[in-house]
Amino acid sequence: MGRPWAAPGQVVGLLGGSFDPPHAGHVHLTREALKRLGLDQVWWLVSPGNPIKPNPPAPLADRVRAARALMRHPRVRITDLEAGYGTRATADTLRALQRAYPRVRFVWLMG
């Protein structure tokens, strides 16, 4: 899967998680963040695995597919960027994103 596009100066919300499974809470948080925070986009960072959970999640491709089926919005991108970057820790992922998109402002979303 390719990297999502973001224009210099855009503000992108990041919602990371295993999305195992993706659910209405993820959708609600995303829609509210777009409305209330003035974000240009939200990227779902579907993690290959959670380093602090003992059991492995469902296969990454299945979770990405399920997330895409659930969250259909023109300003939301479902990604597996962490798999491509080889990162697991949030701080490492943020550093990789800041290097790849130096003129984009990222906002970490939690819920």
Backbone as XML, in Angstrom:
<?xml version="1.0"?>
<chain id="A" units="angstrom">
  <residue number="1" name="MET">
    <atom name="N" x="0.852" y="-1.171" z="0.000"/>
    <atom name="CA" x="0.000" y="0.000" z="0.000"/>
    <atom name="C" x="0.897" y="1.232" z="0.000"/>
  </residue>
  <residue number="2" name="GLY">
    <atom name="N" x="0.550" y="2.213" z="-0.803"/>
    <atom name="CA" x="1.357" y="3.421" z="-0.894"/>
    <atom name="C" x="1.135" y="4.363" z="0.277"/>
  </residue>
  <residue number="3" name="ARG">
    <atom name="N" x="2.006" y="5.339" z="0.332"/>
    <atom name="CA" x="1.879" y="6.356" z="1.377"/>
    <atom name="C" x="0.753" y="7.312" z="1.020"/>
  </residue>
  <residue number="4" name="PRO">
    <atom name="N" x="0.001" y="7.769" z="2.012"/>
    <atom name="CA" x="-1.025" y="8.773" z="1.724"/>
    <atom name="C" x="-0.380" y="10.104" z="1.370"/>
  </residue>
  <residue number="5" name="TRP">
    <atom name="N" x="-1.093" y="10.904" z="0.617"/>
    <atom name="CA" x="-0.609" y="12.211" z="0.206"/>
    <atom name="C" x="-1.109" y="13.265" z="1.170"/>
  </residue>
  <residue number="6" name="ALA">
    <atom name="N" x="-0.259" y="14.232" z="1.480"/>
    <atom name="CA" x="-0.646" y="15.397" z="2.275"/>
    <atom name="C" x="0.139" y="16.589" z="1.750"/>
  </residue>
  <residue number="7" name="ALA">
    <atom name="N" x="-0.552" y="17.691" z="1.563"/>
    <atom name="CA" x="0.086" y="18.911" z="1.072"/>
    <atom name="C" x="0.842" y="19.599" z="2.203"/>
  </residue>
  <residue number="8" name="PRO">
    <atom name="N" x="1.930" y="20.276" z="1.868"/>
    <atom name="CA" x="2.622" y="21.065" z="2.885"/>
    <atom name="C" x="1.645" y="22.036" z="3.548"/>
  </residue>
  <residue number="9" name="GLY">
    <atom name="N" x="1.736" y="22.128" z="4.865"/>
    <atom name="CA" x="0.859" y="23.013" z="5.619"/>
    <atom name="C" x="-0.426" y="22.367" z="6.104"/>
  </residue>
  <residue number="10" name="GLN">
    <atom name="N" x="-0.733" y="21.174" z="5.616"/>
    <atom name="CA" x="-1.945" y="20.510" z="6.088"/>
    <atom name="C" x="-1.779" y="20.030" z="7.528"/>
  </residue>
  <residue number="11" name="VAL">
    <atom name="N" x="-2.930" y="19.870" z="8.191"/>
    <atom name="CA" x="-2.974" y="19.320" z="9.543"/>
    <atom name="C" x="-3.671" y="17.965" z="9.443"/>
  </residue>
  <residue number="12" name="VAL">
    <atom name="N" x="-2.953" y="16.918" z="9.849"/>
    <atom name="CA" x="-3.439" y="15.547" z="9.710"/>
    <atom name="C" x="-3.572" y="14.917" z="11.091"/>
  </residue>
  <residue number="13" name="GLY">
    <atom name="N" x="-4.757" y="14.427" z="11.392"/>
    <atom name="CA" x="-4.982" y="13.680" z="12.620"/>
    <atom name="C" x="-4.550" y="12.237" z="12.429"/>
  </residue>
  <residue number="14" name="LEU">
    <atom name="N" x="-3.936" y="11.668" z="13.438"/>
    <atom name="CA" x="-3.473" y="10.278" z="13.391"/>
    <atom name="C" x="-4.204" y="9.472" z="14.452"/>
  </residue>
  <residue number="15" name="LEU">
    <atom name="N" x="-4.874" y="8.412" z="14.014"/>
    <atom name="CA" x="-5.545" y="7.514" z="14.943"/>
    <atom name="C" x="-4.901" y="6.149" z="14.806"/>
  </residue>
  <residue number="16" name="GLY">
    <atom name="N" x="-4.066" y="5.816" z="15.765"/>
    <atom name="CA" x="-3.358" y="4.547" z="15.724"/>
    <atom name="C" x="-4.049" y="3.494" z="16.559"/>
  </residue>
  <residue number="17" name="GLY">
    <atom name="N" x="-3.881" y="2.248" z="16.141"/>
    <atom name="CA" x="-4.444" y="1.153" z="16.912"/>
    <atom name="C" x="-4.412" y="-0.143" z="16.143"/>
  </residue>
  <residue number="18" name="SER">
    <atom name="N" x="-4.837" y="-1.198" z="16.815"/>
    <atom name="CA" x="-4.869" y="-2.500" z="16.144"/>
    <atom name="C" x="-6.110" y="-2.634" z="15.269"/>
  </residue>
  <residue number="19" name="PHE">
    <atom name="N" x="-7.174" y="-1.892" z="15.584"/>
    <atom name="CA" x="-8.421" y="-1.958" z="14.813"/>
    <atom name="C" x="-8.849" y="-3.421" z="14.645"/>
  </residue>
  <residue number="20" name="ASP">
    <atom name="N" x="-8.905" y="-4.115" z="15.777"/>
    <atom name="CA" x="-9.187" y="-5.551" z="15.769"/>
    <atom name="C" x="-10.371" y="-5.865" z="16.674"/>
  </residue>
  <residue number="21" name="PRO">
    <atom name="N" x="-11.565" y="-5.550" z="16.225"/>
    <atom name="CA" x="-11.942" y="-5.038" z="14.901"/>
    <atom name="C" x="-12.131" y="-3.520" z="14.935"/>
  </residue>
  <residue number="22" name="PRO">
    <atom name="N" x="-12.171" y="-2.903" z="13.750"/>
    <atom name="CA" x="-12.578" y="-1.495" z="13.698"/>
    <atom name="C" x="-14.059" y="-1.413" z="14.088"/>
  </residue>
  <residue number="23" name="HIS">
    <atom name="N" x="-14.448" y="-0.307" z="14.763"/>
    <atom name="CA" x="-15.827" y="-0.235" z="15.256"/>
    <atom name="C" x="-16.348" y="1.199" z="15.228"/>
  </residue>
  <residue number="24" name="ALA">
    <atom name="N" x="-17.606" y="1.333" z="15.627"/>
    <atom name="CA" x="-18.288" y="2.629" z="15.572"/>
    <atom name="C" x="-17.584" y="3.691" z="16.413"/>
  </residue>
  <residue number="25" name="GLY">
    <atom name="N" x="-16.914" y="3.308" z="17.484"/>
    <atom name="CA" x="-16.173" y="4.277" z="18.291"/>
    <atom name="C" x="-15.043" y="4.928" z="17.503"/>
  </residue>
  <residue number="26" name="HIS">
    <atom name="N" x="-14.343" y="4.149" z="16.694"/>
    <atom name="CA" x="-13.291" y="4.709" z="15.832"/>
    <atom name="C" x="-13.892" y="5.714" z="14.848"/>
  </residue>
  <residue number="27" name="VAL">
    <atom name="N" x="-15.031" y="5.357" z="14.275"/>
    <atom name="CA" x="-15.701" y="6.238" z="13.306"/>
    <atom name="C" x="-16.140" y="7.526" z="13.985"/>
  </residue>
  <residue number="28" name="HIS">
    <atom name="N" x="-16.758" y="7.412" z="15.152"/>
    <atom name="CA" x="-17.240" y="8.595" z="15.874"/>
    <atom name="C" x="-16.078" y="9.532" z="16.226"/>
  </residue>
  <residue number="29" name="LEU">
    <atom name="N" x="-15.018" y="8.981" z="16.791"/>
    <atom name="CA" x="-13.856" y="9.797" z="17.152"/>
    <atom name="C" x="-13.306" y="10.516" z="15.919"/>
  </residue>
  <residue number="30" name="THR">
    <atom name="N" x="-13.221" y="9.807" z="14.803"/>
    <atom name="CA" x="-12.681" y="10.381" z="13.567"/>
    <atom name="C" x="-13.547" y="11.523" z="13.065"/>
  </residue>
  <residue number="31" name="ARG">
    <atom name="N" x="-14.845" y="11.305" z="13.000"/>
    <atom name="CA" x="-15.754" y="12.348" z="12.503"/>
    <atom name="C" x="-15.750" y="13.578" z="13.418"/>
  </residue>
  <residue number="32" name="GLU">
    <atom name="N" x="-15.733" y="13.362" z="14.711"/>
    <atom name="CA" x="-15.690" y="14.485" z="15.650"/>
    <atom name="C" x="-14.371" y="15.248" z="15.540"/>
  </residue>
  <residue number="33" name="ALA">
    <atom name="N" x="-13.272" y="14.533" z="15.392"/>
    <atom name="CA" x="-11.969" y="15.195" z="15.251"/>
    <atom name="C" x="-11.934" y="16.049" z="13.986"/>
  </residue>
  <residue number="34" name="LEU">
    <atom name="N" x="-12.454" y="15.529" z="12.890"/>
    <atom name="CA" x="-12.502" y="16.313" z="11.652"/>
    <atom name="C" x="-13.299" y="17.596" z="11.864"/>
  </residue>
  <residue number="35" name="LYS">
    <atom name="N" x="-14.429" y="17.488" z="12.546"/>
    <atom name="CA" x="-15.298" y="18.650" z="12.776"/>
    <atom name="C" x="-14.701" y="19.639" z="13.762"/>
  </residue>
  <residue number="36" name="ARG">
    <atom name="N" x="-14.278" y="19.134" z="14.907"/>
    <atom name="CA" x="-13.926" y="20.016" z="16.025"/>
    <atom name="C" x="-12.497" y="20.545" z="15.995"/>
  </residue>
  <residue number="37" name="LEU">
    <atom name="N" x="-11.594" y="19.815" z="15.353"/>
    <atom name="CA" x="-10.184" y="20.210" z="15.387"/>
    <atom name="C" x="-9.719" y="20.872" z="14.103"/>
  </residue>
  <residue number="38" name="GLY">
    <atom name="N" x="-10.600" y="21.000" z="13.134"/>
    <atom name="CA" x="-10.220" y="21.659" z="11.883"/>
    <atom name="C" x="-9.152" y="20.906" z="11.110"/>
  </residue>
  <residue number="39" name="LEU">
    <atom name="N" x="-9.200" y="19.591" z="11.157"/>
    <atom name="CA" x="-8.190" y="18.778" z="10.478"/>
    <atom name="C" x="-8.462" y="18.723" z="8.980"/>
  </residue>
  <residue number="40" name="ASP">
    <atom name="N" x="-7.397" y="18.676" z="8.208"/>
    <atom name="CA" x="-7.531" y="18.485" z="6.766"/>
    <atom name="C" x="-7.802" y="17.026" z="6.428"/>
  </residue>
  <residue number="41" name="GLN">
    <atom name="N" x="-7.193" y="16.131" z="7.188"/>
    <atom name="CA" x="-7.354" y="14.699" z="6.976"/>
    <atom name="C" x="-7.216" y="13.979" z="8.317"/>
  </residue>
  <residue number="42" name="VAL">
    <atom name="N" x="-7.659" y="12.726" z="8.331"/>
    <atom name="CA" x="-7.336" y="11.799" z="9.421"/>
    <atom name="C" x="-6.803" y="10.531" z="8.777"/>
  </residue>
  <residue number="43" name="TRP">
    <atom name="N" x="-5.691" y="10.057" z="9.310"/>
    <atom name="CA" x="-5.123" y="8.785" z="8.858"/>
    <atom name="C" x="-5.282" y="7.770" z="9.975"/>
  </residue>
  <residue number="44" name="TRP">
    <atom name="N" x="-5.893" y="6.637" z="9.640"/>
    <atom name="CA" x="-5.927" y="5.515" z="10.576"/>
    <atom name="C" x="-4.644" y="4.729" z="10.380"/>
  </residue>
  <residue number="45" name="LEU">
    <atom name="N" x="-3.880" y="4.562" z="11.433"/>
    <atom name="CA" x="-2.632" y="3.804" z="11.388"/>
    <atom name="C" x="-2.913" y="2.409" z="11.943"/>
  </residue>
  <residue number="46" name="VAL">
    <atom name="N" x="-3.266" y="1.497" z="11.048"/>
    <atom name="CA" x="-3.576" y="0.131" z="11.463"/>
    <atom name="C" x="-2.255" y="-0.569" z="11.751"/>
  </residue>
  <residue number="47" name="SER">
    <atom name="N" x="-2.049" y="-0.885" z="13.013"/>
    <atom name="CA" x="-0.767" y="-1.422" z="13.473"/>
    <atom name="C" x="-0.613" y="-2.896" z="13.116"/>
  </residue>
  <residue number="48" name="PRO">
    <atom name="N" x="0.598" y="-3.304" z="12.730"/>
    <atom name="CA" x="0.842" y="-4.728" z="12.483"/>
    <atom name="C" x="0.660" y="-5.568" z="13.743"/>
  </residue>
  <residue number="49" name="GLY">
    <atom name="N" x="0.893" y="-4.967" z="14.897"/>
    <atom name="CA" x="0.746" y="-5.676" z="16.165"/>
    <atom name="C" x="0.958" y="-4.709" z="17.302"/>
  </residue>
  <residue number="50" name="ASN">
    <atom name="N" x="0.376" y="-5.003" z="18.433"/>
    <atom name="CA" x="0.525" y="-4.149" z="19.597"/>
    <atom name="C" x="1.602" y="-4.748" z="20.499"/>
  </residue>
  <residue number="51" name="PRO">
    <atom name="N" x="2.689" y="-4.010" z="20.740"/>
    <atom name="CA" x="3.794" y="-4.576" z="21.525"/>
    <atom name="C" x="3.443" y="-4.848" z="22.986"/>
  </residue>
  <residue number="52" name="ILE">
    <atom name="N" x="2.332" y="-4.308" z="23.480"/>
    <atom name="CA" x="1.995" y="-4.530" z="24.889"/>
    <atom name="C" x="0.846" y="-5.520" z="25.081"/>
  </residue>
  <residue number="53" name="LYS">
    <atom name="N" x="0.288" y="-6.041" z="23.990"/>
    <atom name="CA" x="-0.785" y="-7.036" z="24.110"/>
    <atom name="C" x="-0.210" y="-8.433" z="23.910"/>
  </residue>
  <residue number="54" name="PRO">
    <atom name="N" x="-0.643" y="-9.393" z="24.734"/>
    <atom name="CA" x="-0.046" y="-10.734" z="24.668"/>
    <atom name="C" x="-0.452" y="-11.548" z="23.439"/>
  </residue>
  <residue number="55" name="ASN">
    <atom name="N" x="-1.650" y="-11.331" z="22.918"/>
    <atom name="CA" x="-2.129" y="-12.135" z="21.795"/>
    <atom name="C" x="-2.025" y="-11.365" z="20.485"/>
  </residue>
  <residue number="56" name="PRO">
    <atom name="N" x="-1.615" y="-12.027" z="19.423"/>
    <atom name="CA" x="-1.508" y="-11.329" z="18.137"/>
    <atom name="C" x="-2.893" y="-10.999" z="17.579"/>
  </residue>
  <residue number="57" name="PRO">
    <atom name="N" x="-2.986" y="-9.907" z="16.823"/>
    <atom name="CA" x="-4.268" y="-9.541" z="16.223"/>
    <atom name="C" x="-4.549" y="-10.387" z="14.977"/>
  </residue>
  <residue number="58" name="ALA">
    <atom name="N" x="-5.723" y="-10.177" z="14.405"/>
    <atom name="CA" x="-6.062" y="-10.791" z="13.122"/>
    <atom name="C" x="-5.047" y="-10.318" z="12.080"/>
  </residue>
  <residue number="59" name="PRO">
    <atom name="N" x="-4.930" y="-10.998" z="10.948"/>
    <atom name="CA" x="-3.974" y="-10.572" z="9.916"/>
    <atom name="C" x="-4.177" y="-9.105" z="9.510"/>
  </residue>
  <residue number="60" name="LEU">
    <atom name="N" x="-3.065" y="-8.412" z="9.299"/>
    <atom name="CA" x="-3.092" y="-6.986" z="8.984"/>
    <atom name="C" x="-3.978" y="-6.688" z="7.779"/>
  </residue>
  <residue number="61" name="ALA">
    <atom name="N" x="-3.843" y="-7.440" z="6.712"/>
    <atom name="CA" x="-4.637" y="-7.179" z="5.499"/>
    <atom name="C" x="-6.131" y="-7.276" z="5.787"/>
  </residue>
  <residue number="62" name="ASP">
    <atom name="N" x="-6.529" y="-8.203" z="6.636"/>
    <atom name="CA" x="-7.947" y="-8.347" z="6.987"/>
    <atom name="C" x="-8.440" y="-7.135" z="7.770"/>
  </residue>
  <residue number="63" name="ARG">
    <atom name="N" x="-7.612" y="-6.643" z="8.691"/>
    <atom name="CA" x="-8.015" y="-5.489" z="9.504"/>
    <atom name="C" x="-8.063" y="-4.214" z="8.670"/>
  </residue>
  <residue number="64" name="VAL">
    <atom name="N" x="-7.124" y="-4.053" z="7.737"/>
    <atom name="CA" x="-7.147" y="-2.896" z="6.834"/>
    <atom name="C" x="-8.408" y="-2.946" z="5.977"/>
  </residue>
  <residue number="65" name="ARG">
    <atom name="N" x="-8.709" y="-4.102" z="5.434"/>
    <atom name="CA" x="-9.902" y="-4.267" z="4.595"/>
    <atom name="C" x="-11.176" y="-3.950" z="5.396"/>
  </residue>
  <residue number="66" name="ALA">
    <atom name="N" x="-11.265" y="-4.445" z="6.618"/>
    <atom name="CA" x="-12.434" y="-4.178" z="7.462"/>
    <atom name="C" x="-12.549" y="-2.689" z="7.796"/>
  </residue>
  <residue number="67" name="ALA">
    <atom name="N" x="-11.422" y="-2.048" z="8.069"/>
    <atom name="CA" x="-11.429" y="-0.618" z="8.374"/>
    <atom name="C" x="-11.901" y="0.188" z="7.168"/>
  </residue>
  <residue number="68" name="ARG">
    <atom name="N" x="-11.440" y="-0.171" z="5.995"/>
    <atom name="CA" x="-11.866" y="0.539" z="4.779"/>
    <atom name="C" x="-13.353" y="0.347" z="4.504"/>
  </residue>
  <residue number="69" name="ALA">
    <atom name="N" x="-13.859" y="-0.832" z="4.801"/>
    <atom name="CA" x="-15.286" y="-1.086" z="4.596"/>
    <atom name="C" x="-16.134" y="-0.264" z="5.571"/>
  </residue>
  <residue number="70" name="LEU">
    <atom name="N" x="-15.624" y="-0.052" z="6.778"/>
    <atom name="CA" x="-16.363" y="0.667" z="7.807"/>
    <atom name="C" x="-16.268" y="2.182" z="7.651"/>
  </residue>
  <residue number="71" name="MET">
    <atom name="N" x="-15.072" y="2.698" z="7.408"/>
    <atom name="CA" x="-14.840" y="4.145" z="7.415"/>
    <atom name="C" x="-14.695" y="4.658" z="5.997"/>
  </residue>
  <residue number="72" name="ARG">
    <atom name="N" x="-15.768" y="5.181" z="5.472"/>
    <atom name="CA" x="-15.754" y="5.742" z="4.118"/>
    <atom name="C" x="-15.978" y="7.246" z="4.237"/>
  </residue>
  <residue number="73" name="HIS">
    <atom name="N" x="-14.921" y="7.988" z="4.013"/>
    <atom name="CA" x="-14.981" y="9.448" z="4.103"/>
    <atom name="C" x="-13.879" y="9.989" z="3.203"/>
  </residue>
  <residue number="74" name="PRO">
    <atom name="N" x="-14.159" y="11.037" z="2.446"/>
    <atom name="CA" x="-13.152" y="11.534" z="1.498"/>
    <atom name="C" x="-11.882" y="12.083" z="2.139"/>
  </residue>
  <residue number="75" name="ARG">
    <atom name="N" x="-11.927" y="12.418" z="3.431"/>
    <atom name="CA" x="-10.740" y="12.980" z="4.083"/>
    <atom name="C" x="-10.107" y="12.018" z="5.077"/>
  </residue>
  <residue number="76" name="VAL">
    <atom name="N" x="-10.460" y="10.744" z="4.975"/>
    <atom name="CA" x="-9.899" y="9.728" z="5.873"/>
    <atom name="C" x="-9.157" y="8.696" z="5.040"/>
  </residue>
  <residue number="77" name="ARG">
    <atom name="N" x="-7.936" y="8.393" z="5.455"/>
    <atom name="CA" x="-7.113" y="7.379" z="4.790"/>
    <atom name="C" x="-6.850" y="6.249" z="5.774"/>
  </residue>
  <residue number="78" name="ILE">
    <atom name="N" x="-7.044" y="5.035" z="5.310"/>
    <atom name="CA" x="-6.746" y="3.851" z="6.112"/>
    <atom name="C" x="-5.374" y="3.362" z="5.658"/>
  </residue>
  <residue number="79" name="THR">
    <atom name="N" x="-4.426" y="3.263" z="6.576"/>
    <atom name="CA" x="-3.048" y="2.956" z="6.192"/>
    <atom name="C" x="-2.463" y="1.809" z="7.013"/>
  </residue>
  <residue number="80" name="ASP">
    <atom name="N" x="-1.423" y="1.215" z="6.446"/>
    <atom name="CA" x="-0.587" y="0.258" z="7.184"/>
    <atom name="C" x="0.844" y="0.795" z="7.240"/>
  </residue>
  <residue number="81" name="LEU">
    <atom name="N" x="0.960" y="2.108" z="7.448"/>
    <atom name="CA" x="2.266" y="2.777" z="7.424"/>
    <atom name="C" x="3.270" y="2.175" z="8.395"/>
  </residue>
  <residue number="82" name="GLU">
    <atom name="N" x="2.814" y="1.758" z="9.562"/>
    <atom name="CA" x="3.764" y="1.211" z="10.537"/>
    <atom name="C" x="4.433" y="-0.053" z="10.011"/>
  </residue>
  <residue number="83" name="ALA">
    <atom name="N" x="3.714" y="-0.850" z="9.257"/>
    <atom name="CA" x="4.322" y="-2.048" z="8.664"/>
    <atom name="C" x="5.417" y="-1.640" z="7.686"/>
  </residue>
  <residue number="84" name="GLY">
    <atom name="N" x="5.159" y="-0.622" z="6.892"/>
    <atom name="CA" x="6.149" y="-0.144" z="5.930"/>
    <atom name="C" x="7.362" y="0.484" z="6.592"/>
  </residue>
  <residue number="85" name="TYR">
    <atom name="N" x="7.128" y="1.226" z="7.663"/>
    <atom name="CA" x="8.232" y="1.869" z="8.377"/>
    <atom name="C" x="8.961" y="0.899" z="9.307"/>
  </residue>
  <residue number="86" name="GLY">
    <atom name="N" x="8.320" y="-0.202" z="9.635"/>
    <atom name="CA" x="8.918" y="-1.147" z="10.574"/>
    <atom name="C" x="8.885" y="-0.655" z="12.007"/>
  </residue>
  <residue number="87" name="THR">
    <atom name="N" x="7.931" y="0.221" z="12.321"/>
    <atom name="CA" x="7.823" y="0.772" z="13.674"/>
    <atom name="C" x="6.699" y="0.081" z="14.430"/>
  </residue>
  <residue number="88" name="ARG">
    <atom name="N" x="6.827" y="0.065" z="15.741"/>
    <atom name="CA" x="5.776" y="-0.466" z="16.613"/>
    <atom name="C" x="5.407" y="0.565" z="17.684"/>
  </residue>
  <residue number="89" name="ALA">
    <atom name="N" x="6.391" y="1.287" z="18.170"/>
    <atom name="CA" x="6.153" y="2.281" z="19.215"/>
    <atom name="C" x="5.665" y="3.587" z="18.589"/>
  </residue>
  <residue number="90" name="THR">
    <atom name="N" x="4.710" y="4.221" z="19.253"/>
    <atom name="CA" x="4.134" y="5.466" z="18.751"/>
    <atom name="C" x="5.204" y="6.518" z="18.482"/>
  </residue>
  <residue number="91" name="ALA">
    <atom name="N" x="6.137" y="6.686" z="19.398"/>
    <atom name="CA" x="7.176" y="7.708" z="19.225"/>
    <atom name="C" x="7.997" y="7.452" z="17.967"/>
  </residue>
  <residue number="92" name="ASP">
    <atom name="N" x="8.309" y="6.191" z="17.684"/>
    <atom name="CA" x="9.073" y="5.861" z="16.476"/>
    <atom name="C" x="8.261" y="6.148" z="15.219"/>
  </residue>
  <residue number="93" name="THR">
    <atom name="N" x="6.975" y="5.845" z="15.256"/>
    <atom name="CA" x="6.106" y="6.121" z="14.112"/>
    <atom name="C" x="6.017" y="7.618" z="13.861"/>
  </residue>
  <residue number="94" name="LEU">
    <atom name="N" x="5.855" y="8.395" z="14.919"/>
    <atom name="CA" x="5.777" y="9.850" z="14.757"/>
    <atom name="C" x="7.068" y="10.415" z="14.179"/>
  </residue>
  <residue number="95" name="ARG">
    <atom name="N" x="8.204" y="9.921" z="14.633"/>
    <atom name="CA" x="9.483" y="10.386" z="14.075"/>
    <atom name="C" x="9.576" y="10.056" z="12.587"/>
  </residue>
  <residue number="96" name="ALA">
    <atom name="N" x="9.175" y="8.856" z="12.209"/>
    <atom name="CA" x="9.216" y="8.453" z="10.796"/>
    <atom name="C" x="8.292" y="9.330" z="9.958"/>
  </residue>
  <residue number="97" name="LEU">
    <atom name="N" x="7.114" y="9.631" z="10.476"/>
    <atom name="CA" x="6.177" y="10.479" z="9.738"/>
    <atom name="C" x="6.705" y="11.904" z="9.604"/>
  </residue>
  <residue number="98" name="GLN">
    <atom name="N" x="7.308" y="12.428" z="10.658"/>
    <atom name="CA" x="7.853" y="13.787" z="10.592"/>
    <atom name="C" x="8.999" y="13.882" z="9.590"/>
  </residue>
  <residue number="99" name="ARG">
    <atom name="N" x="9.781" y="12.809" z="9.464"/>
    <atom name="CA" x="10.847" y="12.799" z="8.449"/>
    <atom name="C" x="10.255" y="12.722" z="7.044"/>
  </residue>
  <residue number="100" name="ALA">
    <atom name="N" x="9.223" y="11.910" z="6.873"/>
    <atom name="CA" x="8.621" y="11.713" z="5.553"/>
    <atom name="C" x="7.773" y="12.907" z="5.109"/>
  </residue>
  <residue number="101" name="TYR">
    <atom name="N" x="7.190" y="13.612" z="6.063"/>
    <atom name="CA" x="6.292" y="14.736" z="5.778"/>
    <atom name="C" x="6.722" y="15.943" z="6.617"/>
  </residue>
  <residue number="102" name="PRO">
    <atom name="N" x="7.866" y="16.548" z="6.318"/>
    <atom name="CA" x="8.406" y="17.592" z="7.192"/>
    <atom name="C" x="7.548" y="18.860" z="7.278"/>
  </residue>
  <residue number="103" name="ARG">
    <atom name="N" x="6.677" y="19.085" z="6.313"/>
    <atom name="CA" x="5.891" y="20.323" z="6.327"/>
    <atom name="C" x="4.412" y="20.072" z="6.624"/>
  </residue>
  <residue number="104" name="VAL">
    <atom name="N" x="4.120" y="18.911" z="7.182"/>
    <atom name="CA" x="2.763" y="18.563" z="7.596"/>
    <atom name="C" x="2.729" y="18.559" z="9.117"/>
  </residue>
  <residue number="105" name="ARG">
    <atom name="N" x="1.655" y="19.092" z="9.693"/>
    <atom name="CA" x="1.495" y="19.080" z="11.159"/>
    <atom name="C" x="0.614" y="17.892" z="11.528"/>
  </residue>
  <residue number="106" name="PHE">
    <atom name="N" x="1.088" y="17.078" z="12.434"/>
    <atom name="CA" x="0.348" y="15.901" z="12.866"/>
    <atom name="C" x="-0.244" y="16.121" z="14.253"/>
  </residue>
  <residue number="107" name="VAL">
    <atom name="N" x="-1.461" y="15.624" z="14.441"/>
    <atom name="CA" x="-2.166" y="15.684" z="15.719"/>
    <atom name="C" x="-2.519" y="14.252" z="16.093"/>
  </residue>
  <residue number="108" name="TRP">
    <atom name="N" x="-2.047" y="13.790" z="17.249"/>
    <atom name="CA" x="-2.324" y="12.422" z="17.681"/>
    <atom name="C" x="-3.711" y="12.377" z="18.322"/>
  </residue>
  <residue number="109" name="LEU">
    <atom name="N" x="-4.546" y="11.466" z="17.842"/>
    <atom name="CA" x="-5.906" y="11.304" z="18.358"/>
    <atom name="C" x="-5.959" y="10.079" z="19.262"/>
  </residue>
  <residue number="110" name="MET">
    <atom name="N" x="-6.669" y="10.211" z="20.370"/>
    <atom name="CA" x="-6.820" y="9.083" z="21.298"/>
    <atom name="C" x="-8.269" y="9.022" z="21.743"/>
  </residue>
  <residue number="111" name="GLY">
    <atom name="N" x="-8.716" y="7.825" z="21.992"/>
    <atom name="CA" x="-10.091" y="7.712" z="22.463"/>
    <atom name="C" x="-10.329" y="6.403" z="23.148"/>
  </residue>
</chain>
